[in-house]
Short mmCIF file of C-alpha atoms in Angstrom, two decimals:
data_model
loop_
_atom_site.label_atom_id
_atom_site.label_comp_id
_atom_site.label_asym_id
_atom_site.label_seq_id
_atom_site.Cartn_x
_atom_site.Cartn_y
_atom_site.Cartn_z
CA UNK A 1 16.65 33.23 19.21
CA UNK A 2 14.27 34.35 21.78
CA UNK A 3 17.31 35.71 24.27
CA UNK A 4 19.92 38.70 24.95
CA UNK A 5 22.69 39.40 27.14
CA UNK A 6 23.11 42.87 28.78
CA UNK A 7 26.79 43.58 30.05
CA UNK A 8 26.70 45.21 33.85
CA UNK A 9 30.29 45.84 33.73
CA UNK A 10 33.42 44.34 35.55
CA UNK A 11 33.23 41.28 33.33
CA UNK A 12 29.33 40.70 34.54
CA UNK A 13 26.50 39.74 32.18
CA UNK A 14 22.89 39.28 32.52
CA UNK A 15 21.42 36.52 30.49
CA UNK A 16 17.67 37.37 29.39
CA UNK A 17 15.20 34.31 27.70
CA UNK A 18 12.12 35.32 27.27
CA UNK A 19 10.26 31.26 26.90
CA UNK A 20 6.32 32.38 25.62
CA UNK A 21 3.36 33.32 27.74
CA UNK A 22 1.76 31.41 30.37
CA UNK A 23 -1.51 30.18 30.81
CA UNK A 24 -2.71 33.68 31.88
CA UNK A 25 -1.14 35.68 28.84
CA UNK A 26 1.87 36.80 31.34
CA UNK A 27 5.24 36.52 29.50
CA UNK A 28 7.41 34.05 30.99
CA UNK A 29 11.07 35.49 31.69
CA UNK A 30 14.00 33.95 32.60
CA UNK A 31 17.25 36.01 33.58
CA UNK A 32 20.74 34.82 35.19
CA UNK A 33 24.00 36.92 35.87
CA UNK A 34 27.09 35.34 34.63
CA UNK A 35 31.05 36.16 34.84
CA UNK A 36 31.83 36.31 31.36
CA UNK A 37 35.45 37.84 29.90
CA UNK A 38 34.06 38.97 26.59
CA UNK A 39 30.43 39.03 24.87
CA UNK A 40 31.28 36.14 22.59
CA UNK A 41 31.58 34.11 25.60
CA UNK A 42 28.65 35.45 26.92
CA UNK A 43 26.54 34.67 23.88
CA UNK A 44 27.82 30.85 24.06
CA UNK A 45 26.72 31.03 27.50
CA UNK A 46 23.04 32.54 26.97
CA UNK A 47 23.17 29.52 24.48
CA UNK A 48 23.36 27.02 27.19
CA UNK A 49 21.78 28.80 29.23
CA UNK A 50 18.49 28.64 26.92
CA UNK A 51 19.53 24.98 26.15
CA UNK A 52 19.04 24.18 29.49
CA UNK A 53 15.74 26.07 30.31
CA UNK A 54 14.21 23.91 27.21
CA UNK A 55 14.98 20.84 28.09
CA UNK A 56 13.63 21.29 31.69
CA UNK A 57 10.35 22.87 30.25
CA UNK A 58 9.88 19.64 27.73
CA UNK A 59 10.74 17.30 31.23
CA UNK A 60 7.69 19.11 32.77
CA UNK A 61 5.51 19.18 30.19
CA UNK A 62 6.77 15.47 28.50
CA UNK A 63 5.35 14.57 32.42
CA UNK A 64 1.80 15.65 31.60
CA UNK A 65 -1.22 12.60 30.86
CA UNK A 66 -1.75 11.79 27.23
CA UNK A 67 -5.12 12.34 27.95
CA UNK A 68 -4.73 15.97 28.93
CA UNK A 69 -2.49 16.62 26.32
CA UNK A 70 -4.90 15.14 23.48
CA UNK A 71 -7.95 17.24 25.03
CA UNK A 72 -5.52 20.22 24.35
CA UNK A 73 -4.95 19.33 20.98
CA UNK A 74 -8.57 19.22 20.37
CA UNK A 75 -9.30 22.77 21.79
CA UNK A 76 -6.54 24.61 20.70
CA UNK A 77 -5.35 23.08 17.51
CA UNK A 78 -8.06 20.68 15.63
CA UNK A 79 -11.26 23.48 16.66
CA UNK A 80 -9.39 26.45 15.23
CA UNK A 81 -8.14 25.21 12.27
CA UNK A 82 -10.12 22.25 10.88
CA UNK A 83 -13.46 21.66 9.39
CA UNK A 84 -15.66 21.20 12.32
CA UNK A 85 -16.86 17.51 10.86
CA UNK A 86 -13.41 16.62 10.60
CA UNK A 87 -13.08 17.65 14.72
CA UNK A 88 -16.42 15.97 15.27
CA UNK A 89 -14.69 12.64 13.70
CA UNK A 90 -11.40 13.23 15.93
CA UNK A 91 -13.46 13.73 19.08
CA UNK A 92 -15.60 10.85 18.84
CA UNK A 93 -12.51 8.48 18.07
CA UNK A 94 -11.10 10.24 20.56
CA UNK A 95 -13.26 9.70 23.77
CA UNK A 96 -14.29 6.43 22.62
CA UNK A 97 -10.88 4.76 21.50
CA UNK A 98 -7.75 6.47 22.46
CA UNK A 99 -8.13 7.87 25.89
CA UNK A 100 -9.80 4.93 27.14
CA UNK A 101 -6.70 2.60 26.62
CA UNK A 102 -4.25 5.14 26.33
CA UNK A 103 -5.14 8.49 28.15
CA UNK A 104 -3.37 6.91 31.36
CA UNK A 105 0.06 7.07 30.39
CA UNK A 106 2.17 10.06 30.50
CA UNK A 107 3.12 11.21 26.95
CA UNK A 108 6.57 10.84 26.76
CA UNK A 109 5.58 7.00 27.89
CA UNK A 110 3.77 6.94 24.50
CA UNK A 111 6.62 4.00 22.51
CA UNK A 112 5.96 2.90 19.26
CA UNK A 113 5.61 -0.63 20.70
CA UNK A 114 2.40 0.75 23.22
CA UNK A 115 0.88 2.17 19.44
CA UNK A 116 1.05 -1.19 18.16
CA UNK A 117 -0.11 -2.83 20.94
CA UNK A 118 -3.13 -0.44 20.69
CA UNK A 119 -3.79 -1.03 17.09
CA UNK A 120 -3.97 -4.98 18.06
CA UNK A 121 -6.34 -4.62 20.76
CA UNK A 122 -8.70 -2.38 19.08
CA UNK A 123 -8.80 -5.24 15.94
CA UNK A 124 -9.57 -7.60 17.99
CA UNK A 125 -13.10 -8.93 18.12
CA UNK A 126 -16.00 -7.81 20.12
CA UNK A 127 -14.27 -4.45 20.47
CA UNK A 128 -16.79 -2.23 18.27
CA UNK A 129 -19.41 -0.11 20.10
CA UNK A 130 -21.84 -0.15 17.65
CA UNK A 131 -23.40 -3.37 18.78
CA UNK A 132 -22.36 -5.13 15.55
CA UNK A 133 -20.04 -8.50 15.98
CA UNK A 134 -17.02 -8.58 14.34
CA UNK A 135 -13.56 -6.40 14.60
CA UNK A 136 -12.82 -2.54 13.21
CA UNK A 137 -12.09 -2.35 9.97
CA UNK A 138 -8.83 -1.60 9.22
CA UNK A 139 -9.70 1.87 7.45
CA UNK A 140 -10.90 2.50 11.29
CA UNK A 141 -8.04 1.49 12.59
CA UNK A 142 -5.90 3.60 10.02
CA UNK A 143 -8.32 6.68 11.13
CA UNK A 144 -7.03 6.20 14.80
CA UNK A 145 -3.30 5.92 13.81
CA UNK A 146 -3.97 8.83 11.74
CA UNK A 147 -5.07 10.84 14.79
CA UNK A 148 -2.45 9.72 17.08
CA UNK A 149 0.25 10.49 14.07
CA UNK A 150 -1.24 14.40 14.16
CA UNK A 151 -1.42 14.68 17.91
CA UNK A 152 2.36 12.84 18.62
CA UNK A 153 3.83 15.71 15.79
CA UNK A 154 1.98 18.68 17.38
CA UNK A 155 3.69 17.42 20.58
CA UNK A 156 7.03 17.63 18.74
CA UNK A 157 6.17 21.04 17.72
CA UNK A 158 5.26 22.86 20.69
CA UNK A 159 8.74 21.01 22.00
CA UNK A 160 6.66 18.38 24.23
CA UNK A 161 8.45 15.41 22.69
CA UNK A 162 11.61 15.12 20.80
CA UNK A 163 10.16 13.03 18.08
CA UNK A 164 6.99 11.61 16.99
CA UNK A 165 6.96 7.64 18.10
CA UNK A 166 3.98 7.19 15.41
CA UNK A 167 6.44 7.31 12.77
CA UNK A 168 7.72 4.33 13.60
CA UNK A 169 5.24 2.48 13.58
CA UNK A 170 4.24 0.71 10.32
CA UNK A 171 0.79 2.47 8.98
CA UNK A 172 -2.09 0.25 8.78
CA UNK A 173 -2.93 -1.59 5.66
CA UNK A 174 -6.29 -0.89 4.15
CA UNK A 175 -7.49 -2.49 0.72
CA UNK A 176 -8.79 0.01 -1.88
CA UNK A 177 -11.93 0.25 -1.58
CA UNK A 178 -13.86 -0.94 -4.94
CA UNK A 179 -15.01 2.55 -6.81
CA UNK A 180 -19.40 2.33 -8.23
CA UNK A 181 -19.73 4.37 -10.73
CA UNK A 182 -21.93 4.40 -14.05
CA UNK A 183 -21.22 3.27 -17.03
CA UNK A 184 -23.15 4.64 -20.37
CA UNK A 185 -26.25 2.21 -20.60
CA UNK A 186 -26.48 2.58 -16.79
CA UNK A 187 -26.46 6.38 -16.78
CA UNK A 188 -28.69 6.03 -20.14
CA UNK A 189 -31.18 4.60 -17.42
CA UNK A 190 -31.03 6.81 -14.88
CA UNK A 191 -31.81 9.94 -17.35
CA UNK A 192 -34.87 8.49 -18.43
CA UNK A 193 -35.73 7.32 -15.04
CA UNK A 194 -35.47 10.80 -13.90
CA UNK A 195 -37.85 11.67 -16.32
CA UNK A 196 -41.05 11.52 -14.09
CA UNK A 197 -39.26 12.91 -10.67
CA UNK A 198 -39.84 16.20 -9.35
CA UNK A 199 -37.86 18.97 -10.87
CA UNK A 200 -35.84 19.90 -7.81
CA UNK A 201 -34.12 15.95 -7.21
CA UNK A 202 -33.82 16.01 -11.28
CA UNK A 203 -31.90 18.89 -11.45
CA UNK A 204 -29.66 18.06 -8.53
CA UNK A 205 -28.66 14.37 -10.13
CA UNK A 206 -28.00 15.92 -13.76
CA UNK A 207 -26.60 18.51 -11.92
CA UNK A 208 -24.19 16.16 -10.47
CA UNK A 209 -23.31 14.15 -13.25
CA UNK A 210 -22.57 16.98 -15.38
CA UNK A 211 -20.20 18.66 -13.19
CA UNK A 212 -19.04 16.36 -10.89
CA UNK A 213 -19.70 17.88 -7.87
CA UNK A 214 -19.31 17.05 -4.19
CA UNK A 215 -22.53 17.05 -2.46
CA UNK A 216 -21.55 20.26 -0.06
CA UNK A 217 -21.05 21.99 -3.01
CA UNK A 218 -24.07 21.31 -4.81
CA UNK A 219 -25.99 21.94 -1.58
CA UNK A 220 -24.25 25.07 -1.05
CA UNK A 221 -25.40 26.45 -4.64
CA UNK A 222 -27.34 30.09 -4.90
CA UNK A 223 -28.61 31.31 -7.89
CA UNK A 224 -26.13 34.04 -8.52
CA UNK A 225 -23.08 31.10 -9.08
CA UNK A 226 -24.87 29.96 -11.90
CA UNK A 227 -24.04 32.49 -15.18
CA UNK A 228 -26.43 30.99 -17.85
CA UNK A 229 -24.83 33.35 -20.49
CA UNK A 230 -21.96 31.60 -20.57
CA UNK A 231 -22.85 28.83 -19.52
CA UNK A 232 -20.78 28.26 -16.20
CA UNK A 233 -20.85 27.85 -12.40
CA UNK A 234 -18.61 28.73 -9.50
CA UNK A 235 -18.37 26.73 -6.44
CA UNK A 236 -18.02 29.05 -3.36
CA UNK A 237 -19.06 27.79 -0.53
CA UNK A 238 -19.91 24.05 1.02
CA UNK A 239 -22.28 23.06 3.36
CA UNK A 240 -23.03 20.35 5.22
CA UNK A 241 -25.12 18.97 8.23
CA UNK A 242 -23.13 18.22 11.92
CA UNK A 243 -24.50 16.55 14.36
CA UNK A 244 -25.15 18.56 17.54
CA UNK A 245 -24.46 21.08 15.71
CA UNK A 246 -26.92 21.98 12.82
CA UNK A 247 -26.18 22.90 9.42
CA UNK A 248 -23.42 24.88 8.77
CA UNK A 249 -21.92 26.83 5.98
CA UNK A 250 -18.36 27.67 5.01
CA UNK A 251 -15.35 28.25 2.17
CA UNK A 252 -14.73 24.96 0.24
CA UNK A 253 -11.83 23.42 1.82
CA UNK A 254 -8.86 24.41 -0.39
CA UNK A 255 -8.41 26.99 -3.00
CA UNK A 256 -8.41 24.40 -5.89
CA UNK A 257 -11.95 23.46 -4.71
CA UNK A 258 -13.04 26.99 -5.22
CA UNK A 259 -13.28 27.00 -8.66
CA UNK A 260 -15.33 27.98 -12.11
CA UNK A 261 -16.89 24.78 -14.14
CA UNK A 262 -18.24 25.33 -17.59
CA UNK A 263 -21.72 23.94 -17.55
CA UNK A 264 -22.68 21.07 -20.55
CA UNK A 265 -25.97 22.48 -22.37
CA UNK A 266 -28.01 19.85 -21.14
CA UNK A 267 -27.44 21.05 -17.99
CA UNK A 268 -27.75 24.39 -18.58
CA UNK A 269 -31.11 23.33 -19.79
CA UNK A 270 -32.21 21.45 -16.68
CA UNK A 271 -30.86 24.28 -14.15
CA UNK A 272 -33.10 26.92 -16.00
CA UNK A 273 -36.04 24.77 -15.79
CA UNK A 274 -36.07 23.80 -12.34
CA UNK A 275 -35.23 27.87 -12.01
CA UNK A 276 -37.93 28.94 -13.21
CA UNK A 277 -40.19 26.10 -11.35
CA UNK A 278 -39.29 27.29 -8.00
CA UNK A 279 -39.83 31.27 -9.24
CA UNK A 280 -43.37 29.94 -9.89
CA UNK A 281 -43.28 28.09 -6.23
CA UNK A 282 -42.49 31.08 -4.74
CA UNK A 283 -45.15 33.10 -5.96
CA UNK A 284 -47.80 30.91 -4.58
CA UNK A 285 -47.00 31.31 -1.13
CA UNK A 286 -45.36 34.97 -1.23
CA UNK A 287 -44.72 35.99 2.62
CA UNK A 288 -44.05 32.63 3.33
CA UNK A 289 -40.58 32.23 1.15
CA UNK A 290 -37.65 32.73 2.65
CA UNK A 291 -34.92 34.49 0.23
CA UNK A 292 -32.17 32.29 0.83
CA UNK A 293 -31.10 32.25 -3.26
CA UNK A 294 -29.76 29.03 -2.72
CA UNK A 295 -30.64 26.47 -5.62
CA UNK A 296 -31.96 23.44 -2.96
CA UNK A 297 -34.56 24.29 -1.36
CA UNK A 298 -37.52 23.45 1.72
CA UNK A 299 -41.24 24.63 0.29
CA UNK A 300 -40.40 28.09 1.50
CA UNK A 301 -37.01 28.39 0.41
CA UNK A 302 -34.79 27.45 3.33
CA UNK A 303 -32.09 25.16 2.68
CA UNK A 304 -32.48 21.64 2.56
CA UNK A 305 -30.64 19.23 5.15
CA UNK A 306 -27.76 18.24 2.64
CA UNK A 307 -28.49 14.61 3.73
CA UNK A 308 -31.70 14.69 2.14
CA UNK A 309 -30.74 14.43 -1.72
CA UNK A 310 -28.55 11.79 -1.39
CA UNK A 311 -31.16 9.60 1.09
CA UNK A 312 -33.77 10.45 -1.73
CA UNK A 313 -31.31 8.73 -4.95
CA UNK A 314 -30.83 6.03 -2.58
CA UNK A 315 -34.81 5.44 -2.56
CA UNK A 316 -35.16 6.84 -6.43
CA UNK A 317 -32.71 3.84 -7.78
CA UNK A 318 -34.44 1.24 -5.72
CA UNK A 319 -37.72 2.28 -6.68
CA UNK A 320 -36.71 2.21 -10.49
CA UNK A 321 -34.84 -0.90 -10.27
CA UNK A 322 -31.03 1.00 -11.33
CA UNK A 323 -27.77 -0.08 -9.98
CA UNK A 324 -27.10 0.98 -7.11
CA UNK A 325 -24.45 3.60 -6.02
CA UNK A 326 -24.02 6.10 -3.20
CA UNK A 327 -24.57 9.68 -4.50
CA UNK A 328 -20.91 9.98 -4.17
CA UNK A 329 -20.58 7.89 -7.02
CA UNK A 330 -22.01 9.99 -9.48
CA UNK A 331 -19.05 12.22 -8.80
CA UNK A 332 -17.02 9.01 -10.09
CA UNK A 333 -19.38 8.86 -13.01
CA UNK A 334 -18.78 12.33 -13.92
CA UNK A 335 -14.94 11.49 -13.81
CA UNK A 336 -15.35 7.98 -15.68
CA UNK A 337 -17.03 10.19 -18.88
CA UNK A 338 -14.19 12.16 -18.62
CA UNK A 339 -11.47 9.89 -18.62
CA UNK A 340 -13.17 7.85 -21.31
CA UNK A 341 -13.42 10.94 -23.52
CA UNK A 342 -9.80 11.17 -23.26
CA UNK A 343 -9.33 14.45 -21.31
CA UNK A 344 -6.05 15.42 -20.42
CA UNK A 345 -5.91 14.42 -16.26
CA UNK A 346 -5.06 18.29 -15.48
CA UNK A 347 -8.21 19.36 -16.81
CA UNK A 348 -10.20 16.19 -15.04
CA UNK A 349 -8.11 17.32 -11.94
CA UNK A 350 -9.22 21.10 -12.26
CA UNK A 351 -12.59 20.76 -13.04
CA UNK A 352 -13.25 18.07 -10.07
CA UNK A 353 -11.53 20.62 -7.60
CA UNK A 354 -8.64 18.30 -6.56
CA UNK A 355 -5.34 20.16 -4.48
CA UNK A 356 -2.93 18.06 -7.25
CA UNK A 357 -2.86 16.05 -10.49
CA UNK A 358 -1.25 13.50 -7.99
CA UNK A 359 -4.46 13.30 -6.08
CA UNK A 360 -6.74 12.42 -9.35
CA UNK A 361 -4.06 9.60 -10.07
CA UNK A 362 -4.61 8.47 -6.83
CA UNK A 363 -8.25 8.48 -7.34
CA UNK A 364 -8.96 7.60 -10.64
CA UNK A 365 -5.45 6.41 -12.55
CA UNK A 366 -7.46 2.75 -13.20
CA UNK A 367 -10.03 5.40 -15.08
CA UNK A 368 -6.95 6.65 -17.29
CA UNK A 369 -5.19 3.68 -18.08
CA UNK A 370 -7.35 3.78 -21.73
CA UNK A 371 -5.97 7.25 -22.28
CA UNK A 372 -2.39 5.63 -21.60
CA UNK A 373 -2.67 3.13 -23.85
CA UNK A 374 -4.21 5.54 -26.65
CA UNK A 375 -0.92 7.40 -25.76
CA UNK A 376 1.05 4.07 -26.12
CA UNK A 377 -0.51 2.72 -29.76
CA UNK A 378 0.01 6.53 -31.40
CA UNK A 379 3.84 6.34 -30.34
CA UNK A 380 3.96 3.00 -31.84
CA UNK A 381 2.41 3.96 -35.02
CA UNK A 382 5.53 6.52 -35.69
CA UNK A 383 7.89 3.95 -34.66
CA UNK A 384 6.11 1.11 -37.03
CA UNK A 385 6.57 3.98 -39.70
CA UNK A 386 9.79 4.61 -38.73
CA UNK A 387 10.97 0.70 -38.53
CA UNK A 388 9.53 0.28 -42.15
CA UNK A 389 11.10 2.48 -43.51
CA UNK A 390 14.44 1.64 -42.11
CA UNK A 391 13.90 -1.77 -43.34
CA UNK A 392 13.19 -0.85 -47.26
CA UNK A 393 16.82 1.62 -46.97
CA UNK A 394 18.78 -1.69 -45.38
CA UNK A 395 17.16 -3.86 -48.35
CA UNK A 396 18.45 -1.12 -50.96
CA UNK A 397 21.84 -1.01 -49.82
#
C-alpha cells in the first residue's frame, strides 16, 4: 500500500497517499490530519482514507471519452509493447470502426448491451469500406471485439473501470477456416516444377517446406544462421514489410519462435547451391554489393521486400498449372509430412516455433488424428493378445 501515517502527538495523525505521477512526471500527494486514539485506528483510517481518494480518481477518469481513452491505449500501451503490424492492424480498426460509432460515449457508458449493438451494426450490409458489397466477415468482426476486449481490461487495470463489460458479451463465432496444404503427389510436382526457376525463389520454397518456416523468418535469414556442418539453422530475427513504415527488422515474437531446426540433406543441398550462386553474383558487380549477409537478396545484396517471394509462388504455381496455396501453406505442408510420419506433436510443436503443444493441437490436431489412431490399433493389439489368452485359461478350467 502506497500510504503512511505520521503521529503529531496529542492523539493527531497525518495520513500520507502518495496516488502516481501526473501528466508532467510530478508525484501526486495526498495528506489529511486525523484524531486518532491509537495507530491501529489510524491505519484503518489511512485505509479509508485511500479508499476514498480511488474511487473519486476512477469517477474522474471513468468520465473521460472512449475515444480519448482508446487513443491512449494506442500510444502508451499497444506502441511500446506490440509488434508494430499488430498496432498498425489496431489503429486502422480503430479509426475506421470503433471510434466512429463508439468514441462518443464516455467509457464507463461502454455496457455490454452498446458492444453488441456495435457488433450488429458493423455486420450489417453495405457497412465495409473497401467498396466491396456484402457485410464483415465475422473473423473481422471477432478482430474488433478482440480490440475492444484488450482496451476495456487495460481500463480495469489502470483502475478506470471496475470490470471489463467485453466479458460479457458472447465472443463472435467464426468458422475454421479450411487449411491448403500439399499432399505428396502435389509437392512431388512442385519439386520438379522448381526445377527450371532461378536459384534464389528455389531455395526459398524447399527452404520452406523443409523447415516449415514463417515467411519473416525465412526473410530474415543471414548466412551465419545456417551451420552446414551440422546441418542446422537458427531463426533469430523476423522481418517484415509495414506500410508507412518500410521494412523493419526485429526478435521473433516469443522465445519458442527463436529456435535451432536441424536442416533435411536435401536442403542442406539446395541452401549451399544457391550460396555459392550469389558468391558468384557478387563478384560480378563488386562495389556495387551491399554486405547485408542475409540469404534473400536484391541484385546487390539488399534485402528483398518480404512480400516479394510469396507474390512470386503465387505467379510460379499458376504458371505451372499446381494447386494453388498461399505461401503460408507450405508451412502447413511442412507440418502435414510431419504428422504423417508420425512425429511425436512436441517435436512438430518445437520445431514449428509454437508458444505450446496446445497451440499445434489447435492448429493441426485434424493432421494428428492418424497418429491417434496408430496409438489406438497398437493398444488394441495387447488387449486382443491379452483377451485370447484369457479365453484359452477359461476353456481349460
Amino acid at each position: 500500500m502506497a500510504g503512511s501515517i505520521q503521529f503529531r502527538g496529542n492523539n493527531r495523525w497525518q495520513l500520507i497517499y502518495s496516488a502516481g505521477y501526473d501528466g508532467n512526471g510530478k508525484r501526486i500527494r495526498h495528506c489529511k490530519t486525523i484524531t486518532a486514539t491509537s495507530k491501529r485506528a489510524a491505519e484503518k483510517e489511512l485505509v479509508k482514507y485511500i479508499s476514498e481518494i480511488d474511487a473519486g480518481d476512477r469517477q474522474v477518469n471513468s468520465n473521460i471519452k472512449f475515444a480519448d481513452f482508446i487513443m491512449r491505449w494506442l500510444t502508451e500501451y499497444a506502441e511500446p509493447n506490440l509488434a508494430p503490424k499488430t498496432v498498425l492492424g489496431y489503429r486502422k480498426r480503430v479509426e475506421q470502426r470503433i471510434i466512429p460509432l463508439l468514441g462518443g460515449y464516455k467509457i464507463n457508458q461502454i455496457t455490454p448491451m452498446i458492444l453488441m449493438k456495435f457488433y450488429q451494426k458493423i455486420g450489417r450490409d453495405g457497412i465495409r469500406l473497401d467498396g466491396k458489397s456484402g457485410k464483415l466477415s465475422q473473423r473481422s468482426i471477432l478482430h474488433n471485439h478482440r480490440i475492444l476486449s484488450a482496451v476495456l481490461q487495460k481500463a480495469v487495470e489502470w483502475q478506470v473501470l471496475p470490470s471489463n463489460p467485453a466479458t460479457r458479451v458472447p465472443t463472435p463465432r467464426v468458422p475454421r477456416k479450411e487449411m491448403r496444404y500439399l499432399n505428396k503427389a502435389q509437392i512431388y510436382k512442385l519439386v520438379r516444377a522448381l526445377e527450371t526457376e532461378p536459384l534464389k525463389y528455389k531455395a526459398a520454397i524447399i527452404l520452406t517446406v523443409g523447415c516449415g518456416l514463417r515467411l519473416g523468418e525465412i526473410m530474415g535469414l543471414e548466412w551465419k544462421d545456417i551451420d552446414f556442418e551440422k546441418p542446422s539453422l537458427v531463426v533469430r530475427r523476423t522481418s517484415q514489410y509495414i506500410p508507412c513504415i518500410g521494412i523493419i527488422t526485429k526478435q521473433p515474437k516469443s522465445e519458442s519462435s527463436m529456435r535451432v531446426i536441424t536442416l533435411p540433406e536435401p536442403v542442406a543441398r539446395a541452401l549451399k547451391i544457391f550460396r555459392e550462386y550469389q558468391q558468384k553474383e557478387r563478384q560480378t558487380i563488386l562495389d556495387l554489393w551491399h554486405d547485408t549477409d542475409r540469404l534473400f537478396v536484391q541484385w546487390n545484396g539488399l534485402p528483398m521486400h518480404p512480400e516479394s517471394i510469396s507474390k512470386w509462388f503465387l505467379k510460379f504455381q499458376r504458371r505451372h498449372n499446381l494447386s494453388e496455396i498461399n505461401f503460408h501453406g507450405l508451412r502447413h505442408t511442412s507440418v502435414s509430412i510431419l504428422a504423417n510420419s508420425r512425429v511425436p506433436v512436441k517435436e512438430i510443436s518445437v520445431r514449428t516455433g509454437h508458444q505450446s503443444v496446445s497451440t499445434t493441437l489447435n492448429l493441426y490436431g485434424h493432421m494428428l488424428e492418424g497418429s491417434d489412431r496408430m496409438a489406438a490399433d497398437e493398444i488394441g493389439k495387447v488387449l486382443s493378445e491379452y483377451q485370447e489368452f484369457d479365453a484359452e485359461n477359461k476353456g481349460s478350467k
